[in-house]
Amino acid sequence: MDMAYLRTHPQHLPTFLTHQRIRETPVHSGVCSASRLTLDDGSSIFAKSWPSGPAPDGMFAAEAAGLNWLREAGAVPVPEVLVALPELLAMEWVEPGEPSPRAAEEFGRGLARLHRTGADSFGGTRPGHIGPLPLDNTPGDSWNSWFAERRLLPYLKTSVDRGALEASDIASIEKIIQTIHRYGGSEPPARIHGDLWPGNVLWAADGRAWLVDPAAHGGHRETDLATLALFGGVPHLDTVLAAYQEQWPLTDGWRERVPLHKLHLLLVHTAAFGGMYRSGVRDAIATLSTGRYA
């Protein structure tokens, strides 16, 4: 199998992986099993599958649609999807490199251009996935209420069900949800990555920062920027933000809303992986309770 054959017969990739010799080199990819596949013509692709049993229904289709939607904007490099099947997703291989201030500056500008492309509504036209969990993309018109109902409440409920949060945490988050309109910041929907923690920015050998593993939807642009600061922060974050601001300045109060936007992805982590991420949720709550919107 070479790249030309793959492009015209993408559905045959699982058969070739099972019955033919394709060189596979395992690589890291979050909750999925992933490999670098080397084809007969020497070209490489990135392929991932669910580690055991069937993948969650619609997971790879949602990711492929999200990659294509982000790629359509032509604003930030996004890998081309080559194969999108229920059991497997494959895309062009992006050679890893090192982060640089120049790449960070261009990434900040490109992210602003991507966001400015916009979306028809908050949410989307199809159900999504974020990590191993479903993502409710039911459309909405008002950001505050949509974010509370579709991005905070579902993952709070799942976190509670698995015992990842304590009663005081739950009460604090419920208060944030009930009073979310006081945080303001409402804007028209942006075209966002939706799961933009630092691990989903691929610093490539071509000197650019690429977007991978999206949970793409119409959302608030501040969400992408806030989650870039999670878990130690993306390299050269200050440069990314300064370049973004030059391209499309953020509205008043955005810094104080950062923990509100972070709270979504932190609750995804407590819902998916348990109490080991409880401290992050508590830090976000504490910052909100002492800040401008307290």
Coordinates of C-alpha atoms in Angstrom, one line a residue:
M1 CA 0.0 0.0 0.0
D2 CA 1.3 3.4 -1.0
M3 CA -0.1 6.9 -0.5
A4 CA -1.8 7.0 -3.9
Y5 CA -3.6 3.6 -3.2
L6 CA -4.6 4.8 0.3
R7 CA -6.2 8.0 -1.0
T8 CA -8.4 6.0 -3.4
H9 CA -9.1 3.0 -1.1
P10 CA -9.0 4.4 2.5
Q11 CA -11.4 1.7 3.6
H12 CA -8.8 -1.0 2.9
L13 CA -6.3 0.3 5.6
P14 CA -7.6 -2.1 8.4
T15 CA -7.2 -5.1 6.1
F16 CA -3.7 -4.1 5.1
L17 CA -2.8 -3.7 8.8
T18 CA -4.1 -7.1 9.6
H19 CA -2.9 -9.1 6.6
Q20 CA -0.1 -7.2 5.0
R21 CA 3.2 -5.9 6.2
I22 CA 3.0 -2.2 7.1
R23 CA 5.7 -1.0 9.4
E24 CA 4.1 0.3 12.7
T25 CA 6.0 2.4 15.2
P26 CA 3.9 3.1 18.4
V27 CA 3.5 6.8 19.4
H28 CA 1.7 8.5 22.2
S29 CA -1.9 9.7 21.6
G30 CA -3.8 10.3 24.9
V31 CA -6.6 7.8 25.4
C32 CA -6.1 6.0 22.1
S33 CA -3.6 3.5 20.8
A34 CA -1.6 5.2 18.0
S35 CA 1.2 4.4 15.5
R36 CA 3.3 5.9 12.8
L37 CA 2.6 3.8 9.7
T38 CA 5.3 3.7 7.0
L39 CA 3.8 2.9 3.6
D40 CA 5.5 1.1 0.6
D41 CA 6.5 4.4 -1.0
G42 CA 8.3 5.6 2.2
S43 CA 5.6 8.1 3.2
S44 CA 4.3 8.1 6.8
I45 CA 0.8 8.5 8.2
F46 CA -0.5 8.8 11.8
A47 CA -3.2 6.2 12.7
K48 CA -5.1 5.7 16.0
S49 CA -7.7 3.3 17.3
W50 CA -9.4 2.5 20.5
P51 CA -7.2 0.4 22.7
S52 CA -9.7 -2.4 23.4
G53 CA -13.0 -3.3 21.9
P54 CA -15.1 -1.0 19.7
A55 CA -14.4 2.7 19.8
P56 CA -17.1 4.9 21.4
D57 CA -19.9 5.4 18.8
G58 CA -19.1 8.3 16.4
M59 CA -15.8 9.2 18.1
F60 CA -13.6 9.1 15.1
A61 CA -16.2 10.5 12.8
A62 CA -16.6 13.5 15.1
E63 CA -12.8 14.1 15.3
A64 CA -12.4 13.8 11.5
A65 CA -15.3 16.3 11.0
G66 CA -13.7 18.6 13.5
L67 CA -10.2 18.4 11.8
N68 CA -11.7 19.1 8.4
W69 CA -13.8 22.1 9.8
L70 CA -10.7 23.7 11.4
R71 CA -8.6 23.0 8.3
E72 CA -11.2 24.7 6.0
A73 CA -10.4 28.0 7.7
G74 CA -6.8 27.9 6.4
A75 CA -5.7 29.8 9.5
V76 CA -3.6 27.3 11.6
P77 CA -2.0 24.1 10.3
V78 CA -4.2 21.1 10.8
P79 CA -3.4 17.5 9.6
E80 CA -5.2 16.2 6.5
V81 CA -7.6 13.4 7.3
L82 CA -6.9 10.4 5.1
V83 CA -9.0 7.6 6.6
A84 CA -12.0 8.0 8.9
L85 CA -13.7 4.7 9.8
P86 CA -15.6 3.7 12.9
E87 CA -12.6 1.7 14.2
L88 CA -9.7 3.8 13.0
L89 CA -8.6 7.3 12.1
A90 CA -5.6 8.1 10.0
M91 CA -4.1 11.4 8.9
E92 CA -1.0 12.9 7.5
W93 CA 2.2 12.5 9.6
V94 CA 3.5 15.7 11.1
E95 CA 7.2 15.5 12.1
P96 CA 7.6 16.8 15.6
G97 CA 10.0 19.6 16.3
E98 CA 10.8 22.2 19.0
P99 CA 8.7 25.2 20.1
S100 CA 10.1 28.6 19.2
P101 CA 9.1 32.2 19.8
R102 CA 8.6 32.7 16.1
A103 CA 6.3 29.7 15.8
A104 CA 4.4 30.9 18.9
E105 CA 3.8 34.3 17.4
E106 CA 2.5 32.9 14.2
F107 CA 0.3 30.5 16.1
G108 CA -1.2 33.3 18.1
R109 CA -2.1 35.2 15.0
G110 CA -3.4 32.1 13.2
L111 CA -5.6 31.2 16.2
A112 CA -7.2 34.6 16.1
R113 CA -7.9 34.2 12.4
L114 CA -9.3 30.7 13.0
H115 CA -11.6 32.0 15.8
R116 CA -12.8 34.9 13.6
T117 CA -13.9 32.5 10.9
G118 CA -16.9 32.0 13.2
A119 CA -19.7 29.4 13.6
D120 CA -23.4 29.3 13.0
S121 CA -24.2 28.8 16.7
F122 CA -22.7 27.7 19.9
G123 CA -22.4 23.9 19.7
G124 CA -22.6 22.2 16.3
T125 CA -24.5 20.1 13.9
R126 CA -23.4 16.7 15.2
P127 CA -22.6 15.1 18.6
G128 CA -19.0 15.4 19.6
H129 CA -16.4 13.8 21.8
I130 CA -13.8 15.1 24.2
G131 CA -11.2 12.6 25.3
P132 CA -13.2 9.4 26.0
L133 CA -16.5 11.3 26.8
P134 CA -19.4 12.5 24.7
L135 CA -19.7 16.2 24.0
D136 CA -23.2 17.7 23.8
N137 CA -23.2 20.0 20.9
T138 CA -26.9 20.9 21.0
P139 CA -26.9 24.4 19.5
G140 CA -27.5 27.5 21.6
D141 CA -27.6 31.3 21.0
S142 CA -26.6 32.7 24.4
W143 CA -23.0 31.8 25.4
N144 CA -23.4 32.0 29.2
S145 CA -26.4 29.7 29.5
W146 CA -25.1 27.3 26.8
F147 CA -21.8 27.0 28.5
A148 CA -23.4 26.3 31.8
E149 CA -25.8 23.7 30.4
R150 CA -23.6 22.0 27.8
R151 CA -20.0 22.4 29.1
L152 CA -20.2 22.5 32.9
L153 CA -23.3 20.7 34.1
P154 CA -22.8 17.4 32.2
Y155 CA -19.3 16.9 33.5
L156 CA -20.2 18.0 37.0
K157 CA -22.9 15.3 37.0
T158 CA -20.5 12.6 35.7
S159 CA -17.8 13.7 38.2
V160 CA -20.3 13.4 41.0
D161 CA -21.4 10.0 39.8
R162 CA -17.9 8.6 40.0
G163 CA -17.1 10.3 43.4
A164 CA -14.5 12.5 42.0
L165 CA -15.7 15.7 43.9
E166 CA -16.7 16.4 47.4
A167 CA -19.9 18.1 48.6
S168 CA -18.2 21.5 49.0
D169 CA -16.8 21.4 45.4
I170 CA -20.3 20.5 44.1
A171 CA -22.0 23.3 45.9
S172 CA -19.4 25.9 44.6
I173 CA -19.7 24.7 41.0
E174 CA -23.5 24.7 41.2
K175 CA -23.4 28.3 42.4
I176 CA -21.1 29.3 39.5
I177 CA -23.6 27.6 37.1
Q178 CA -26.6 29.4 38.7
T179 CA -24.9 32.8 38.5
I180 CA -23.0 32.4 35.3
H181 CA -24.5 35.5 33.6
R182 CA -22.7 37.8 36.1
Y183 CA -19.4 36.9 34.4
G184 CA -20.4 38.6 31.2
G185 CA -18.1 38.2 28.2
S186 CA -20.8 37.1 25.8
E187 CA -19.7 37.2 22.2
P188 CA -20.8 35.6 18.9
P189 CA -19.7 32.0 18.5
A190 CA -16.1 31.5 17.3
R191 CA -14.7 28.5 15.5
I192 CA -12.7 26.8 18.3
H193 CA -10.6 23.8 18.8
G194 CA -12.5 23.0 22.0
D195 CA -9.9 20.8 23.8
L196 CA -6.8 23.1 23.4
W197 CA -4.7 22.1 26.4
P198 CA -0.9 22.2 25.7
G199 CA -0.7 18.6 24.6
N200 CA -3.0 19.2 21.6
V201 CA -0.6 21.8 20.1
L202 CA 2.0 19.9 18.0
W203 CA 5.2 21.9 17.6
A204 CA 6.5 20.6 14.2
A205 CA 9.8 20.4 12.5
D206 CA 8.5 22.8 9.8
G207 CA 8.7 25.6 12.4
R208 CA 4.9 25.8 12.9
A209 CA 2.4 24.9 15.6
W210 CA -0.2 22.4 14.4
L211 CA -3.7 21.7 16.0
V212 CA -4.4 18.1 16.8
D213 CA -7.1 16.0 18.7
P214 CA -9.9 18.7 18.5
A215 CA -13.3 18.7 20.0
A216 CA -14.2 21.4 17.5
H217 CA -17.4 23.4 17.8
G218 CA -18.8 26.8 17.9
G219 CA -17.7 28.2 21.2
H220 CA -16.2 31.2 23.0
R221 CA -12.7 32.1 21.8
E222 CA -11.6 32.7 25.4
T223 CA -12.1 28.9 26.0
D224 CA -9.2 28.0 23.7
L225 CA -6.9 30.7 25.1
A226 CA -7.7 29.7 28.7
T227 CA -7.0 26.0 28.3
L228 CA -3.7 26.8 26.7
A229 CA -2.6 27.7 30.2
L230 CA -3.6 24.4 31.8
F231 CA -1.1 21.9 33.2
G232 CA 1.9 24.1 33.1
G233 CA 0.9 26.1 30.0
V234 CA 1.9 25.9 26.4
P235 CA 5.5 27.0 25.6
H236 CA 5.8 30.7 24.9
L237 CA 2.3 31.4 26.1
D238 CA 2.9 35.1 26.6
T239 CA 4.1 35.4 23.0
V240 CA 1.0 33.5 21.8
L241 CA -1.4 35.8 23.7
A242 CA 0.4 39.0 22.6
A243 CA 0.3 38.0 19.0
Y244 CA -3.4 37.0 19.3
Q245 CA -4.2 40.4 20.9
E246 CA -2.5 42.2 18.0
Q247 CA -4.7 40.3 15.5
W248 CA -8.0 40.4 17.4
P249 CA -8.0 42.1 20.9
L250 CA -9.9 40.4 23.7
T251 CA -12.7 42.1 25.5
D252 CA -12.6 43.6 29.0
G253 CA -12.5 41.1 31.8
W254 CA -11.1 38.2 29.8
R255 CA -8.2 37.5 32.3
E256 CA -10.7 37.2 35.2
R257 CA -12.8 34.7 33.1
V258 CA -9.8 32.4 32.5
P259 CA -10.7 30.1 35.4
L260 CA -14.3 29.9 34.3
H261 CA -13.3 28.6 30.9
K262 CA -10.7 26.3 32.4
L263 CA -13.3 24.8 34.7
H264 CA -14.9 23.0 31.7
L265 CA -11.8 21.0 30.8
L266 CA -10.9 20.4 34.4
L267 CA -14.4 18.9 35.0
V268 CA -13.9 16.7 31.9
H269 CA -10.8 15.4 33.6
T270 CA -12.5 14.6 36.9
A271 CA -15.4 13.0 34.9
A272 CA -13.1 10.9 32.8
F273 CA -10.2 10.1 35.2
G274 CA -11.4 10.8 38.7
G275 CA -10.3 12.7 41.8
M276 CA -6.7 13.0 40.8
Y277 CA -7.7 16.2 39.0
R278 CA -9.8 17.5 41.9
S279 CA -7.1 20.1 43.0
G280 CA -7.3 21.8 39.6
V281 CA -11.1 22.2 39.9
R282 CA -10.6 23.6 43.4
D283 CA -8.0 26.1 42.2
A284 CA -10.3 27.4 39.5
I285 CA -13.2 27.7 42.0
A286 CA -10.9 29.5 44.5
T287 CA -9.7 32.0 41.9
L288 CA -13.3 32.8 40.7
S289 CA -14.4 33.3 44.3
T290 CA -11.7 35.9 45.1
G291 CA -11.6 37.7 41.7
R292 CA -13.5 40.5 40.1
Y293 CA -16.7 38.5 39.8
A294 CA -16.8 37.2 43.3

